[in-house]
């Protein structure tokens, strides 16, 4: 039983200062971490120190090696705690899905104590503790769960990484489709990375209790926001699932600042609590990117608006790719820190090729990429880095040479773009693809934008983007900046590959010092 698993333990949890912190760099609408568990000074079984004679005796069956233990810290210690709890919950509830088990652990978690760290590093914030510290016995009877299955996650993949979906046509089918916004994935947490005036989030809960129960909502709104659940009361029979919405309204929030709160459902016996985190975004939000493969076409996009009045647009492109001359490198398997240091030094080495790029003012989008078909070996692994004028760094470092880094509305200045030959057979040859798109870029007349006559605060509107007369066999990049007054509020990048290649979708990493220390 779970009580045996945690018998006699009454933890006073404080987040370890070495524990990784959020927010989620991959998707600002998904909370990470999810929860926390014991991970400091955990006693773990290890292989005992044996002589060669002892090893021979063990192999011969004449020696049983003694027990040996060590004290360890880290995720490698907390993860087994959570895995063990999940296994016991599965044993207690064989019909629960993995998502239901995760929900039970999160919604029943206990808040950690203040660790004294400043600002967004503080251990009580969801970027540190997630939903809180696991409370095993409470998780066996959570009352409600936020469940999700393969369909939910396929829709999420269709939204964020369609190229990874085995049958991409499923994303446009009525049976599957694409998630409208990633904050609507049915997680036991609510995180909205860019609220434009107001936002409505959809969730559904399932009653896993033994009887019919009525749950009432209680909200602690994130700082700078007000919040409303609808309906505010749910009556569910055993096994029944019902949906509700939570609407967040900006009420004094500062742009770019996160606020923290919670949403709880209670039937008088169960308390189902999840973290609620929101950040005020720009006055307009728009899709980050559109992908297409035709020489002419159009797309309608939804703009979410936090202002009322007329909006404007600046456009640039469509610009075809610029390919560098072929460069030769030797494989070096540099660590991230070593690659960063070599790139920052600004000169070519045997394993790093440096490109100095000047990005002019008013640039709408700059993109740099590598392709597997532009390198010498089918299995060569090259990585890509960009260092900005302020010293910030971005890395695209997957297991192949398909890499890309894209900057929307980059500040003007001198940028350093670097390629390193991570692994392969010498000589490793590559060509860098680049696009610098400004309002005066070539072919500007082939990209058009249709704006709504006016927009309303806490609402949405439709804009149209049209392109034409592109050539077959090209790789084009364009972009639109949506403005309110003199300020750019949102950008949408349009990428069109008319050469028949699959769209290249790459997740890059922002290289903060903390990430470098965690990795290296």
PDB file of N, CA and C in Angstrom, residues 403-446:
ATOM      1  N   UNK A 403      19.439  21.608 -38.950  1.00  0.00           N
ATOM      2  CA  UNK A 403      19.439  22.566 -37.852  1.00  0.00           C
ATOM      3  C   UNK A 403      18.938  23.909 -38.357  1.00  0.00           C
ATOM      4  N   UNK A 404      18.295  24.693 -37.487  1.00  0.00           N
ATOM      5  CA  UNK A 404      17.828  26.020 -37.886  1.00  0.00           C
ATOM      6  C   UNK A 404      17.669  26.902 -36.665  1.00  0.00           C
ATOM      7  N   UNK A 405      17.960  28.189 -36.855  1.00  0.00           N
ATOM      8  CA  UNK A 405      17.733  29.212 -35.838  1.00  0.00           C
ATOM      9  C   UNK A 405      17.054  30.394 -36.513  1.00  0.00           C
ATOM     10  N   UNK A 406      15.989  30.865 -35.912  1.00  0.00           N
ATOM     11  CA  UNK A 406      15.163  31.901 -36.518  1.00  0.00           C
ATOM     12  C   UNK A 406      14.891  33.006 -35.509  1.00  0.00           C
ATOM     13  N   UNK A 407      15.115  34.260 -35.917  1.00  0.00           N
ATOM     14  CA  UNK A 407      14.915  35.405 -35.033  1.00  0.00           C
ATOM     15  C   UNK A 407      13.896  36.339 -35.660  1.00  0.00           C
ATOM     16  N   UNK A 408      12.771  36.547 -34.998  1.00  0.00           N
ATOM     17  CA  UNK A 408      11.741  37.468 -35.464  1.00  0.00           C
ATOM     18  C   UNK A 408      12.011  38.851 -34.876  1.00  0.00           C
ATOM     19  N   UNK A 409      12.086  39.868 -35.748  1.00  0.00           N
ATOM     20  CA  UNK A 409      12.333  41.226 -35.303  1.00  0.00           C
ATOM     21  C   UNK A 409      13.639  41.396 -34.550  1.00  0.00           C
ATOM     22  N   UNK A 410      14.750  40.862 -35.046  1.00  0.00           N
ATOM     23  CA  UNK A 410      16.008  40.949 -34.295  1.00  0.00           C
ATOM     24  C   UNK A 410      16.530  42.381 -34.249  1.00  0.00           C
ATOM     25  N   UNK A 411      17.151  42.777 -33.139  1.00  0.00           N
ATOM     26  CA  UNK A 411      17.774  44.099 -33.083  1.00  0.00           C
ATOM     27  C   UNK A 411      18.894  44.212 -34.121  1.00  0.00           C
ATOM     28  N   UNK A 412      19.107  45.429 -34.632  1.00  0.00           N
ATOM     29  CA  UNK A 412      20.183  45.638 -35.589  1.00  0.00           C
ATOM     30  C   UNK A 412      21.534  45.437 -34.910  1.00  0.00           C
ATOM     31  N   UNK A 413      22.513  45.000 -35.708  1.00  0.00           N
ATOM     32  CA  UNK A 413      23.849  44.857 -35.149  1.00  0.00           C
ATOM     33  C   UNK A 413      24.636  43.731 -35.784  1.00  0.00           C
ATOM     34  N   UNK A 414      25.800  43.462 -35.191  1.00  0.00           N
ATOM     35  CA  UNK A 414      26.704  42.429 -35.694  1.00  0.00           C
ATOM     36  C   UNK A 414      26.419  41.110 -34.988  1.00  0.00           C
ATOM     37  N   UNK A 415      26.082  40.078 -35.754  1.00  0.00           N
ATOM     38  CA  UNK A 415      25.772  38.747 -35.248  1.00  0.00           C
ATOM     39  C   UNK A 415      26.879  37.784 -35.664  1.00  0.00           C
ATOM     40  N   UNK A 416      27.112  36.789 -34.820  1.00  0.00           N
ATOM     41  CA  UNK A 416      28.070  35.736 -35.137  1.00  0.00           C
ATOM     42  C   UNK A 416      27.312  34.429 -35.305  1.00  0.00           C
ATOM     43  N   UNK A 417      27.434  33.827 -36.482  1.00  0.00           N
ATOM     44  CA  UNK A 417      26.766  32.559 -36.781  1.00  0.00           C
ATOM     45  C   UNK A 417      27.861  31.505 -36.959  1.00  0.00           C
ATOM     46  N   UNK A 418      27.742  30.396 -36.238  1.00  0.00           N
ATOM     47  CA  UNK A 418      28.803  29.392 -36.241  1.00  0.00           C
ATOM     48  C   UNK A 418      28.250  28.004 -36.529  1.00  0.00           C
ATOM     49  N   UNK A 419      29.051  27.231 -37.232  1.00  0.00           N
ATOM     50  CA  UNK A 419      28.768  25.816 -37.496  1.00  0.00           C
ATOM     51  C   UNK A 419      29.918  25.015 -36.920  1.00  0.00           C
ATOM     52  N   UNK A 420      29.589  23.952 -36.174  1.00  0.00           N
ATOM     53  CA  UNK A 420      30.632  23.045 -35.708  1.00  0.00           C
ATOM     54  C   UNK A 420      30.360  21.644 -36.228  1.00  0.00           C
ATOM     55  N   UNK A 421      31.423  20.964 -36.606  1.00  0.00           N
ATOM     56  CA  UNK A 421      31.339  19.564 -37.031  1.00  0.00           C
ATOM     57  C   UNK A 421      31.388  18.709 -35.777  1.00  0.00           C
ATOM     58  N   UNK A 422      30.237  18.234 -35.353  1.00  0.00           N
ATOM     59  CA  UNK A 422      30.191  17.485 -34.096  1.00  0.00           C
ATOM     60  C   UNK A 422      30.675  16.045 -34.287  1.00  0.00           C
ATOM     61  N   UNK A 423      30.125  15.376 -35.291  1.00  0.00           N
ATOM     62  CA  UNK A 423      30.510  13.977 -35.497  1.00  0.00           C
ATOM     63  C   UNK A 423      30.331  13.612 -36.967  1.00  0.00           C
ATOM     64  N   UNK A 424      31.254  12.810 -37.474  1.00  0.00           N
ATOM     65  CA  UNK A 424      31.189  12.372 -38.858  1.00  0.00           C
ATOM     66  C   UNK A 424      32.569  11.996 -39.352  1.00  0.00           C
ATOM     67  N   UNK A 425      32.674  11.825 -40.652  1.00  0.00           N
ATOM     68  CA  UNK A 425      33.944  11.456 -41.269  1.00  0.00           C
ATOM     69  C   UNK A 425      34.570  12.681 -41.912  1.00  0.00           C
ATOM     70  N   UNK A 426      35.854  12.926 -41.594  1.00  0.00           N
ATOM     71  CA  UNK A 426      36.558  14.071 -42.172  1.00  0.00           C
ATOM     72  C   UNK A 426      36.871  13.812 -43.654  1.00  0.00           C
ATOM     73  N   UNK A 427      36.832  14.862 -44.498  1.00  0.00           N
ATOM     74  CA  UNK A 427      36.418  16.214 -44.145  1.00  0.00           C
ATOM     75  C   UNK A 427      34.892  16.322 -44.128  1.00  0.00           C
ATOM     76  N   UNK A 428      34.364  17.109 -43.187  1.00  0.00           N
ATOM     77  CA  UNK A 428      32.917  17.330 -43.107  1.00  0.00           C
ATOM     78  C   UNK A 428      32.589  18.650 -43.803  1.00  0.00           C
ATOM     79  N   UNK A 429      31.859  18.561 -44.910  1.00  0.00           N
ATOM     80  CA  UNK A 429      31.538  19.730 -45.728  1.00  0.00           C
ATOM     81  C   UNK A 429      30.118  20.206 -45.438  1.00  0.00           C
ATOM     82  N   UNK A 430      29.915  21.530 -45.448  1.00  0.00           N
ATOM     83  CA  UNK A 430      28.567  22.067 -45.250  1.00  0.00           C
ATOM     84  C   UNK A 430      28.402  23.357 -46.039  1.00  0.00           C
ATOM     85  N   UNK A 431      27.135  23.768 -46.214  1.00  0.00           N
ATOM     86  CA  UNK A 431      26.793  25.088 -46.759  1.00  0.00           C
ATOM     87  C   UNK A 431      25.725  25.688 -45.853  1.00  0.00           C
ATOM     88  N   UNK A 432      25.917  26.915 -45.456  1.00  0.00           N
ATOM     89  CA  UNK A 432      24.973  27.603 -44.581  1.00  0.00           C
ATOM     90  C   UNK A 432      23.896  28.289 -45.404  1.00  0.00           C
ATOM     91  N   UNK A 433      22.636  28.045 -45.060  1.00  0.00           N
ATOM     92  CA  UNK A 433      21.501  28.742 -45.668  1.00  0.00           C
ATOM     93  C   UNK A 433      21.134  29.945 -44.799  1.00  0.00           C
ATOM     94  N   UNK A 434      20.850  31.080 -45.419  1.00  0.00           N
ATOM     95  CA  UNK A 434      20.480  32.255 -44.631  1.00  0.00           C
ATOM     96  C   UNK A 434      19.460  33.105 -45.373  1.00  0.00           C
ATOM     97  N   UNK A 435      18.668  33.808 -44.573  1.00  0.00           N
ATOM     98  CA  UNK A 435      17.680  34.757 -45.070  1.00  0.00           C
ATOM     99  C   UNK A 435      17.684  35.967 -44.135  1.00  0.00           C
ATOM    100  N   UNK A 436      17.804  37.171 -44.668  1.00  0.00           N
ATOM    101  CA  UNK A 436      17.644  38.401 -43.904  1.00  0.00           C
ATOM    102  C   UNK A 436      16.514  39.173 -44.576  1.00  0.00           C
ATOM    103  N   UNK A 437      15.360  39.224 -43.930  1.00  0.00           N
ATOM    104  CA  UNK A 437      14.151  39.764 -44.554  1.00  0.00           C
ATOM    105  C   UNK A 437      13.847  41.140 -43.965  1.00  0.00           C
ATOM    106  N   UNK A 438      13.808  42.144 -44.822  1.00  0.00           N
ATOM    107  CA  UNK A 438      13.457  43.506 -44.431  1.00  0.00           C
ATOM    108  C   UNK A 438      12.277  43.979 -45.276  1.00  0.00           C
ATOM    109  N   UNK A 439      11.673  45.124 -44.933  1.00  0.00           N
ATOM    110  CA  UNK A 439      10.560  45.617 -45.769  1.00  0.00           C
ATOM    111  C   UNK A 439      10.969  45.905 -47.202  1.00  0.00           C
ATOM    112  N   UNK A 440      12.262  46.047 -47.466  1.00  0.00           N
ATOM    113  CA  UNK A 440      12.723  46.322 -48.830  1.00  0.00           C
ATOM    114  C   UNK A 440      13.355  45.098 -49.481  1.00  0.00           C
ATOM    115  N   UNK A 441      13.152  43.918 -48.880  1.00  0.00           N
ATOM    116  CA  UNK A 441      13.711  42.701 -49.466  1.00  0.00           C
ATOM    117  C   UNK A 441      13.152  42.465 -50.855  1.00  0.00           C
ATOM    118  N   UNK A 442      13.923  41.734 -51.664  1.00  0.00           N
ATOM    119  CA  UNK A 442      13.467  41.389 -53.013  1.00  0.00           C
ATOM    120  C   UNK A 442      12.140  40.653 -52.955  1.00  0.00           C
ATOM    121  N   UNK A 443      11.340  40.866 -54.003  1.00  0.00           N
ATOM    122  CA  UNK A 443      10.051  40.172 -54.147  1.00  0.00           C
ATOM    123  C   UNK A 443       9.014  40.614 -53.126  1.00  0.00           C
ATOM    124  N   UNK A 444       9.203  41.827 -52.521  1.00  0.00           N
ATOM    125  CA  UNK A 444       8.234  42.285 -51.528  1.00  0.00           C
ATOM    126  C   UNK A 444       6.827  42.321 -52.094  1.00  0.00           C
ATOM    127  N   UNK A 445       6.709  42.659 -53.379  1.00  0.00           N
ATOM    128  CA  UNK A 445       5.379  42.768 -53.972  1.00  0.00           C
ATOM    129  C   UNK A 445       4.653  41.449 -54.064  1.00  0.00           C
ATOM    130  N   UNK A 446       5.336  40.320 -53.808  1.00  0.00           N
ATOM    131  CA  UNK A 446       4.698  39.019 -53.919  1.00  0.00           C
ATOM    132  C   UNK A 446       4.090  38.542 -52.600  1.00  0.00           C
TER     133      UNK A 446
END
